[in-house]
Short mmCIF file of C-alpha atoms in Angstrom, two decimals:
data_model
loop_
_atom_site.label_atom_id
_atom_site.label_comp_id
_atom_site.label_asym_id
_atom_site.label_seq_id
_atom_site.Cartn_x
_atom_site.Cartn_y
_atom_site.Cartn_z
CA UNK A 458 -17.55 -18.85 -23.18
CA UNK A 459 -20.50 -16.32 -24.05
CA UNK A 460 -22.85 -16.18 -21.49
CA UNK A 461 -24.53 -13.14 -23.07
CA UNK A 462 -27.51 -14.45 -24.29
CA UNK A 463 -28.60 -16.35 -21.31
CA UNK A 464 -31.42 -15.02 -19.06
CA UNK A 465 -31.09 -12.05 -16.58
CA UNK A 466 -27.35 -11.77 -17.51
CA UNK A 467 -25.49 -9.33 -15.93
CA UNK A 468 -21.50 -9.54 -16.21
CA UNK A 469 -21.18 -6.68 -19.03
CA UNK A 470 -21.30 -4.08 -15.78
CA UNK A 471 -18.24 -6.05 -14.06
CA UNK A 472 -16.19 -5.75 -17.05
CA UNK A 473 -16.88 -2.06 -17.80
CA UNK A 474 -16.24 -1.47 -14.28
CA UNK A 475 -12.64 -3.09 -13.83
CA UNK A 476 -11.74 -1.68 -17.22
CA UNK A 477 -12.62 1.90 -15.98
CA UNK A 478 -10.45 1.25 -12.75
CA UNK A 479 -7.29 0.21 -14.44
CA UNK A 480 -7.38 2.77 -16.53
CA UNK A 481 -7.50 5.39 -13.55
CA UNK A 482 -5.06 3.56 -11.53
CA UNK A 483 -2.36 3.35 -14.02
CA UNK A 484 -2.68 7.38 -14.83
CA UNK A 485 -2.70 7.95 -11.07
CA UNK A 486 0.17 5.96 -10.19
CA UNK A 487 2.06 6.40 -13.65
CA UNK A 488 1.63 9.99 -12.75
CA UNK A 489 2.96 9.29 -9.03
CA UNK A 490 6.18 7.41 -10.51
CA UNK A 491 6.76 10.00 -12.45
CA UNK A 492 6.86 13.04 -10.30
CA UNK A 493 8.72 11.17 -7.47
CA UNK A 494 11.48 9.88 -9.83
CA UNK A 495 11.84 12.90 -12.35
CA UNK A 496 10.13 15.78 -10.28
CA UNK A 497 11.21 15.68 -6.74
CA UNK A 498 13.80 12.83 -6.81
CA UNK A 499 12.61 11.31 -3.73
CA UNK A 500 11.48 8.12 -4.41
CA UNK A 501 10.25 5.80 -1.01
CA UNK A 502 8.93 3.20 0.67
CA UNK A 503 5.90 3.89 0.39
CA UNK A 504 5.97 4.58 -3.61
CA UNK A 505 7.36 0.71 -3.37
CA UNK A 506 4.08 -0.47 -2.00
CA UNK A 507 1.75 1.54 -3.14
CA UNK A 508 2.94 0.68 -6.93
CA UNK A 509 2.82 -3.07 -5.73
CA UNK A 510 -0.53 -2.60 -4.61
CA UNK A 511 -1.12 -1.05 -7.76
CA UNK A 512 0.11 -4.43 -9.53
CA UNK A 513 -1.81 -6.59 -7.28
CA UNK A 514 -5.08 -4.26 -7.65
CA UNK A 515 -4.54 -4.18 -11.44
CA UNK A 516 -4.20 -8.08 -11.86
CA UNK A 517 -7.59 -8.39 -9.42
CA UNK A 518 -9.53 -6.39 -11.92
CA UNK A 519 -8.34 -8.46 -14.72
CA UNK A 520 -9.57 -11.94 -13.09
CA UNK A 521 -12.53 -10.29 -12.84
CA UNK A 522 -13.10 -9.99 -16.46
CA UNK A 523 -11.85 -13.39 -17.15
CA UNK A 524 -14.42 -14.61 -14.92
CA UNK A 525 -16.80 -13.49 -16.89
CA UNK A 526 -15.97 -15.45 -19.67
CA UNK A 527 -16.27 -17.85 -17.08
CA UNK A 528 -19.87 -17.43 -15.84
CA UNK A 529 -20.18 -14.49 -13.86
CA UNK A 530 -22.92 -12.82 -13.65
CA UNK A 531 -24.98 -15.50 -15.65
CA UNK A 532 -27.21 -18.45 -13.47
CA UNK A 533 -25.46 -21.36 -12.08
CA UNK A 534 -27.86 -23.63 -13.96
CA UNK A 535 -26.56 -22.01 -17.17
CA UNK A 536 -22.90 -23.03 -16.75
CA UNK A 537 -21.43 -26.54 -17.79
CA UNK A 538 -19.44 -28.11 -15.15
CA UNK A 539 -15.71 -27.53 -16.48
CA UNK A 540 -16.25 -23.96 -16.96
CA UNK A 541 -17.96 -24.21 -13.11
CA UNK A 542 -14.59 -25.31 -11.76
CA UNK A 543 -12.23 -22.92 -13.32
CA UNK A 544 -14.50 -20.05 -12.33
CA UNK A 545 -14.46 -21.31 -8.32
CA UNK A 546 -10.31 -21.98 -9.04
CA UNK A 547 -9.92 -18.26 -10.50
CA UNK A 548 -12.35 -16.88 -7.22
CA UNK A 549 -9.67 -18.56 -4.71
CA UNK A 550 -6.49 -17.02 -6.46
CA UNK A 551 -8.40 -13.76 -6.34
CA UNK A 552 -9.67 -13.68 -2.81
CA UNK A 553 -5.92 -14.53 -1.70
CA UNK A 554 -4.82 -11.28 -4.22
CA UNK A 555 -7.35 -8.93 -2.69
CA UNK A 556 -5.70 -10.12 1.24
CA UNK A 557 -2.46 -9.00 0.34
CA UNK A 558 -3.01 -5.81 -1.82
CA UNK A 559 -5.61 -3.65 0.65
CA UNK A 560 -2.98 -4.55 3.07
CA UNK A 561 -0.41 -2.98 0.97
CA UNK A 562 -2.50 -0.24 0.39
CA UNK A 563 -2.96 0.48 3.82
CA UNK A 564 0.61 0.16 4.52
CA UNK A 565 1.40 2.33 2.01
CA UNK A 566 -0.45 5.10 3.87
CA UNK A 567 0.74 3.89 7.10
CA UNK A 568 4.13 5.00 5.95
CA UNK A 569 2.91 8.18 4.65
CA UNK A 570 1.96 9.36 7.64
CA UNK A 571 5.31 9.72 9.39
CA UNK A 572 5.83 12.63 6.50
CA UNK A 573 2.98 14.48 7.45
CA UNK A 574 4.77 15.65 11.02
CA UNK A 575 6.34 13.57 14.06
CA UNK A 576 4.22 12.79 16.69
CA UNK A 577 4.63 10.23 19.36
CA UNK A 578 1.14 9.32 19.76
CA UNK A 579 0.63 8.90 16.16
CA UNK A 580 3.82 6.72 16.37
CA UNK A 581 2.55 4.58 18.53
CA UNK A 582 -1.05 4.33 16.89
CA UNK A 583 0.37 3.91 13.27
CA UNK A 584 2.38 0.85 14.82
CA UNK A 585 -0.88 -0.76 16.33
CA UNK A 586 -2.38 -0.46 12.95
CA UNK A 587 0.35 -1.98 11.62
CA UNK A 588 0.19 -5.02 13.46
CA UNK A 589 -3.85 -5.32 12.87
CA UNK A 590 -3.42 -5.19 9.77
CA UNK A 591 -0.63 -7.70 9.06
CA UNK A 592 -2.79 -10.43 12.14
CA UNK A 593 -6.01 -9.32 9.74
CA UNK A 594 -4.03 -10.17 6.42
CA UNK A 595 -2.12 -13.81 8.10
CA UNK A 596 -5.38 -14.93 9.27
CA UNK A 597 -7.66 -14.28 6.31
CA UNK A 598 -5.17 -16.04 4.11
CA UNK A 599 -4.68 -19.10 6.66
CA UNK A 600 -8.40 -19.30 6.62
CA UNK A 601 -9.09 -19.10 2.92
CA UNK A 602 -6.07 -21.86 2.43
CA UNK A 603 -7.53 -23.89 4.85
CA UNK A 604 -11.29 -24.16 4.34
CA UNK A 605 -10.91 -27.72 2.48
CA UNK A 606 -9.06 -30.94 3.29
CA UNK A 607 -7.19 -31.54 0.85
CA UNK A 608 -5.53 -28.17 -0.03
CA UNK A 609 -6.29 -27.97 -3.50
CA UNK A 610 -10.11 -28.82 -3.11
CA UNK A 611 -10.05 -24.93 -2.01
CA UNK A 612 -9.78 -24.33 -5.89
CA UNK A 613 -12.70 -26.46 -7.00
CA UNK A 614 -16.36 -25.42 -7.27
CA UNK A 615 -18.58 -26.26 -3.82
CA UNK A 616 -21.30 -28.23 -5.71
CA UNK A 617 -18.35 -30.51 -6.23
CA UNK A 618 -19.27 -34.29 -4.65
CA UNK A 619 -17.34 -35.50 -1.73
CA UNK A 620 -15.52 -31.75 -1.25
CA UNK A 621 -14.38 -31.63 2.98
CA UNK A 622 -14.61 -27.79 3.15
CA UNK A 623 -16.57 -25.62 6.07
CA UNK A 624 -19.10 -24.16 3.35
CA UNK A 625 -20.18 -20.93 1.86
CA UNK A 626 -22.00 -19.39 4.72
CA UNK A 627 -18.65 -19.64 7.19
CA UNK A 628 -16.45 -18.43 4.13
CA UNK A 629 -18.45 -15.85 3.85
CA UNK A 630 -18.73 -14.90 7.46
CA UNK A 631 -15.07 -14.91 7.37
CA UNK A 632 -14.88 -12.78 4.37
CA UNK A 633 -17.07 -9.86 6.81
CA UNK A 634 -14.67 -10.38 9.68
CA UNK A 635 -12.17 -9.22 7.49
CA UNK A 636 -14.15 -6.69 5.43
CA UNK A 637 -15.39 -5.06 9.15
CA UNK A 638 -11.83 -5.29 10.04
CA UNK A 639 -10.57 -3.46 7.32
CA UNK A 640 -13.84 -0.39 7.61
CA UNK A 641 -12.28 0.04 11.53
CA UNK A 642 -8.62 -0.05 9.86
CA UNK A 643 -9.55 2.97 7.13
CA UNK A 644 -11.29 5.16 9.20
CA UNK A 645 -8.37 5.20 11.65
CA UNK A 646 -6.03 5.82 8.21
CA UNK A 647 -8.15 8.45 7.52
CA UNK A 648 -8.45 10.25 10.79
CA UNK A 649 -4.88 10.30 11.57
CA UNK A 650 -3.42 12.61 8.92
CA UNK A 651 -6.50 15.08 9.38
CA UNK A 652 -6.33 15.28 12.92
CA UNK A 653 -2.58 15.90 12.90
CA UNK A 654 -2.94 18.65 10.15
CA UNK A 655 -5.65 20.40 12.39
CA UNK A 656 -3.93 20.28 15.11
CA UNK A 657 -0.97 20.87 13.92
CA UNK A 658 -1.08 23.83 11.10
CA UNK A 659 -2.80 27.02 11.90
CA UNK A 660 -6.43 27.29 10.47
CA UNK A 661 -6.80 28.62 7.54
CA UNK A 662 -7.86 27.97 3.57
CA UNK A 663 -4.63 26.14 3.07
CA UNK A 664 -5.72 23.69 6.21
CA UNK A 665 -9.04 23.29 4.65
CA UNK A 666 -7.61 22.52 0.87
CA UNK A 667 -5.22 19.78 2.50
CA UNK A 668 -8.08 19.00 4.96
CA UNK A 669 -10.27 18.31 1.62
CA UNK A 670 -7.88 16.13 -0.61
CA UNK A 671 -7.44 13.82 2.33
CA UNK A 672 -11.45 13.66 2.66
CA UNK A 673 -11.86 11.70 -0.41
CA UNK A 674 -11.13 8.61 1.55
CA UNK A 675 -13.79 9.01 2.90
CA UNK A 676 -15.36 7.42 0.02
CA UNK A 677 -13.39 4.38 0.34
CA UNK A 678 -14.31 3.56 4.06
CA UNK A 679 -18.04 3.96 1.86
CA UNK A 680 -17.45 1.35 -0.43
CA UNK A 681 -15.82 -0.53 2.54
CA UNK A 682 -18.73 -0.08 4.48
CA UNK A 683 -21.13 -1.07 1.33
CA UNK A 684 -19.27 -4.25 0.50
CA UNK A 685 -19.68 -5.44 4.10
CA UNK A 686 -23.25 -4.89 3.94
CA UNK A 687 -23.60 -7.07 1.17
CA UNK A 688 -21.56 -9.56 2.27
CA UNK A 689 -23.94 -9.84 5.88
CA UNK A 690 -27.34 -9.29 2.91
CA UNK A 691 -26.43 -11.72 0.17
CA UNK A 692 -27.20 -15.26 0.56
CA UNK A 693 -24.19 -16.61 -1.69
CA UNK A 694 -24.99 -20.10 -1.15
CA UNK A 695 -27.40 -20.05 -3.75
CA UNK A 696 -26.45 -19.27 -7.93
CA UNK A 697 -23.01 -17.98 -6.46
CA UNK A 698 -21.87 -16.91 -9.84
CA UNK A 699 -24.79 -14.59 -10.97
CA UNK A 700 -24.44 -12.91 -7.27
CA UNK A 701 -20.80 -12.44 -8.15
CA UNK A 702 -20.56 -9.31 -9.87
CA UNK A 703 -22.79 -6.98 -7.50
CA UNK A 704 -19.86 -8.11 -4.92
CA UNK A 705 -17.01 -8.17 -7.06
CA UNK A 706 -18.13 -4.02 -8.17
CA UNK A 707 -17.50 -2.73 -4.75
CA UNK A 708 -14.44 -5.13 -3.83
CA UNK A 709 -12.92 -3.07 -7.15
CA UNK A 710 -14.02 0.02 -6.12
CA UNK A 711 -13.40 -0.18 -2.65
CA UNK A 712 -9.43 -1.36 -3.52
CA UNK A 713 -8.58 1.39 -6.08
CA UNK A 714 -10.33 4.06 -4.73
CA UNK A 715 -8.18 3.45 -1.14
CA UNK A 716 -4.94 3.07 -4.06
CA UNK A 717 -5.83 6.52 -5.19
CA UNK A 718 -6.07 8.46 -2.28
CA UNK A 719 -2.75 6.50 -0.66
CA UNK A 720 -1.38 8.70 -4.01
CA UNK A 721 -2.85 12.25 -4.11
CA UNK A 722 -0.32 13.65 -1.71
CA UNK A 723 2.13 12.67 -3.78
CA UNK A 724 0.75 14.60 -6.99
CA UNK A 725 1.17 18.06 -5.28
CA UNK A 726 4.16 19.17 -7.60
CA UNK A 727 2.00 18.71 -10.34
CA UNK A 728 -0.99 20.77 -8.48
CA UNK A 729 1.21 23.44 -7.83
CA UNK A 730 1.85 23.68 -11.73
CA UNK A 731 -1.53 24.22 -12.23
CA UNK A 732 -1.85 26.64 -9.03
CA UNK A 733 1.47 29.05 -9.46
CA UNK A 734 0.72 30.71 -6.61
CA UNK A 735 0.55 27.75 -3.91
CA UNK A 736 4.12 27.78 -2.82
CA UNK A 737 3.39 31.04 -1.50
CA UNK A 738 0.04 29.93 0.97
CA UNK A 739 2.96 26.78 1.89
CA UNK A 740 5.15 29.39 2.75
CA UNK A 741 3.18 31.81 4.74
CA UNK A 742 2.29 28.78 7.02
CA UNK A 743 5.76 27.16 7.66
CA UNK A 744 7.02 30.72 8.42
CA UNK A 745 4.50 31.24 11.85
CA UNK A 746 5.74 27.04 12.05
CA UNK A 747 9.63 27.77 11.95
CA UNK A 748 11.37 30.19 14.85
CA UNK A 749 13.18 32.90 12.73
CA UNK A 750 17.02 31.25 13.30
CA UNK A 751 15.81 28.95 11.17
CA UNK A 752 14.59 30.81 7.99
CA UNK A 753 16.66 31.56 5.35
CA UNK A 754 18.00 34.98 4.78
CA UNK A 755 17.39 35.86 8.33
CA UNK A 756 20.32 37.34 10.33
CA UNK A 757 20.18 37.74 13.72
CA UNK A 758 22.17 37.40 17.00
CA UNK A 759 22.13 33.87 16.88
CA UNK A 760 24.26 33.64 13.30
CA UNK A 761 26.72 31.39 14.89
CA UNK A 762 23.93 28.69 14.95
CA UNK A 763 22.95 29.18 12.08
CA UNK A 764 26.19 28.06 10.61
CA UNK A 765 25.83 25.22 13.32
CA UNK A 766 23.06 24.04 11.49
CA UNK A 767 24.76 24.67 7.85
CA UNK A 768 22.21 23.29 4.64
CA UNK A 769 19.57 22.53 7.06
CA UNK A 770 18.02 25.80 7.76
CA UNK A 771 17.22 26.55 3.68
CA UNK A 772 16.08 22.77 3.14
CA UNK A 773 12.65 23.30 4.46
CA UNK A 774 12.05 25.52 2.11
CA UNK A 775 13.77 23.34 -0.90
CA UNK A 776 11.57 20.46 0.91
CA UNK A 777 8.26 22.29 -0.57
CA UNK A 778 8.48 20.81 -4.18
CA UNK A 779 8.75 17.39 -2.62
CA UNK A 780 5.83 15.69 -2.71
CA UNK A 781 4.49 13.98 0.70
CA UNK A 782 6.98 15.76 2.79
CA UNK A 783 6.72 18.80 4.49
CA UNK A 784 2.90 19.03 4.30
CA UNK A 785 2.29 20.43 8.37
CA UNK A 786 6.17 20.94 9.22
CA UNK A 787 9.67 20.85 6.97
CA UNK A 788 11.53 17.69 7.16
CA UNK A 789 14.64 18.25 9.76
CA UNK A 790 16.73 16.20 11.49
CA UNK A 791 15.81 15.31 15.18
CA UNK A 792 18.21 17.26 17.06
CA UNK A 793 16.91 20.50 14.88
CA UNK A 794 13.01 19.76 15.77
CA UNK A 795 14.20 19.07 19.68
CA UNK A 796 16.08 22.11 19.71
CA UNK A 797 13.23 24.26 17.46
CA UNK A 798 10.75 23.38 19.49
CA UNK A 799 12.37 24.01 23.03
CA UNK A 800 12.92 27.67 21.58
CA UNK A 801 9.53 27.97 20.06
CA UNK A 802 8.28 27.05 24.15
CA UNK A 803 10.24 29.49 25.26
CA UNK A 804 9.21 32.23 23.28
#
């Protein structure tokens, strides 16, 4: 239905909005696909997620223009009663959506970090996430199922007579438990890989290019942290559907902006195209990183382990037009790190 003409209208920005994102997102992760299936062959778990997120995220937007159609961003008062009740169905379906693919998201980067460089602390951090994250995701969606008696009154529209649910306000206090959950959640996702490439790679312009790309998160915990804010501002009790779309924005924005930077460490293959002369800065850093048994085309008095060691000593350095590997230390195996790093002590 076209709402257009009614007073104050405002869902043209919504749609313009989610169209912009989905364009973005499918470049970005069409782009990711690509180079980890053509480029460096290396396709993972976390491309799994991160392009289910990407279908999740993608769907979300799409609801959100339907729901135009089906009042948003227009008054309450200006919306017949049918069209009322498939807008509130089509807001339950999406709020259950949104649960499922942050979390993916944020999985998705959970798994990412492991490739950055091994660290037991980190371990044990990224696993505590992990759990938050899936107790965050399990109750939201328990929550949002159960907020009516009978289950499917959850999908009708609150003005609806005789409805058993707990009511706007405690829906949406619910919805900023989880939104204030999820701010905590980022900024941990986005400390973690800089503060093990600080610590970890010696200082320099490469550290503070990597350092940079990874920054752009955070303007997702922004968006996080503006979505929450009008979640605890907005009184959505009252003409719910022309409040709608000043929400709906940063949900959008806050969702595929996370998606985006969960994939800009894998794009680095195609960076390097543009940059020729990266490889070499990569280089120069893993070779103060790697004790010299190790390099390639190095002979020395410990040659006999170096044949110990066969393929692995060159496949750091083949490990450098993989994307999201090798980024602070070259992917070995964990009797090679053990035994690199007891040397590297003792020197």
């Amino acid at each position: 239905m076209d709402f257009r003409h009614t007073p104050e209208y405002h869902g043209y920005s919504e749609v313009g909005l989610c169209g912009g994102l989905i364009g973005i997102s499918t470049i970005i992760c069409g782009l990711r696909v690509f180079v980890r299936l053509f480029v460096t062959k290396s396709l993972g778990l976390d491309d799994v997620l991160a392009a289910i997120s990407y279908l999740g995220l993608t769907s979300l937007s799409i609801m959100d223009i339907i729901s135009v159609e089906l009042g948003s961003g227009t008054h309450i008062a200006f919306i017949p009663e049918d069209i009322l009740n498939k807008f509130f169905e089509l807001v339950g379906i999406q709020s259950i959506i949104y649960f499922w693919a942050m979390a993916l998201v944020r999985f998705a980067i959970l798994v990412f970090i492991p490739r950055i460089g091994q660290d037991k602390n980190i371990s044990r951090i990224s696993w505590i996430v992990a759990v938050i994250i899936v107790a965050q995701t399990v109750v939201a969606t328990v929550y949002r199922l159960t907020e009516c008696v009978p289950f499917g009154d959850n999908f009708k529209s609150p003005t609806t007579p005789g409805l058993h649910c707990v009511g706007l306000v405690r829906h949406n206090d619910m919805m900023m438990g989880h939104g204030m959950v999820g701010v905590v959640v980022d900024l941990i996702l986005l400390l973690l890989p800089i503060w093990m490439i600080c610590t970890k790679m010696m200082w320099s312009k490469k550290t503070l290019q990597i350092v940079m790309v990874l920054s752009v998160g955070v303007f997702a915990v922004a968006t996080a942290i503006r979505r929450v804010a009008l979640l605890a501002t907005i009184n959505i009790s009252v003409d719910i559907t022309w409040k709608t779309p000043y929400l709906s924005i940063w949900t959008n924005l806050e969702a595929h902006v996370g998606l985006w930077c969960c994939c800009f460490p894998a794009l680095q293959p195609i960076l390097r195209t543009i940059v020729p002369n990266k490889p070499r800065a990569v280089s120069a850093v893993y070779n103060n990183s790697i004790p010299a048994r190790y390099r390639p085309g190095t002979q020395d008095k410990h040659s006999s382990t170096r044949k110990e060691y066969g393929t692995n000593a060159s496949r750091p350095y083949e490990m450098l037009n993989e994307s999201q590997r090798a980024i602070i230390l070259p992917e070995m195996s964990k009797e090679d790190v053990s035994r690199r790093d007891r040397e590297a002590s003792a020197v």
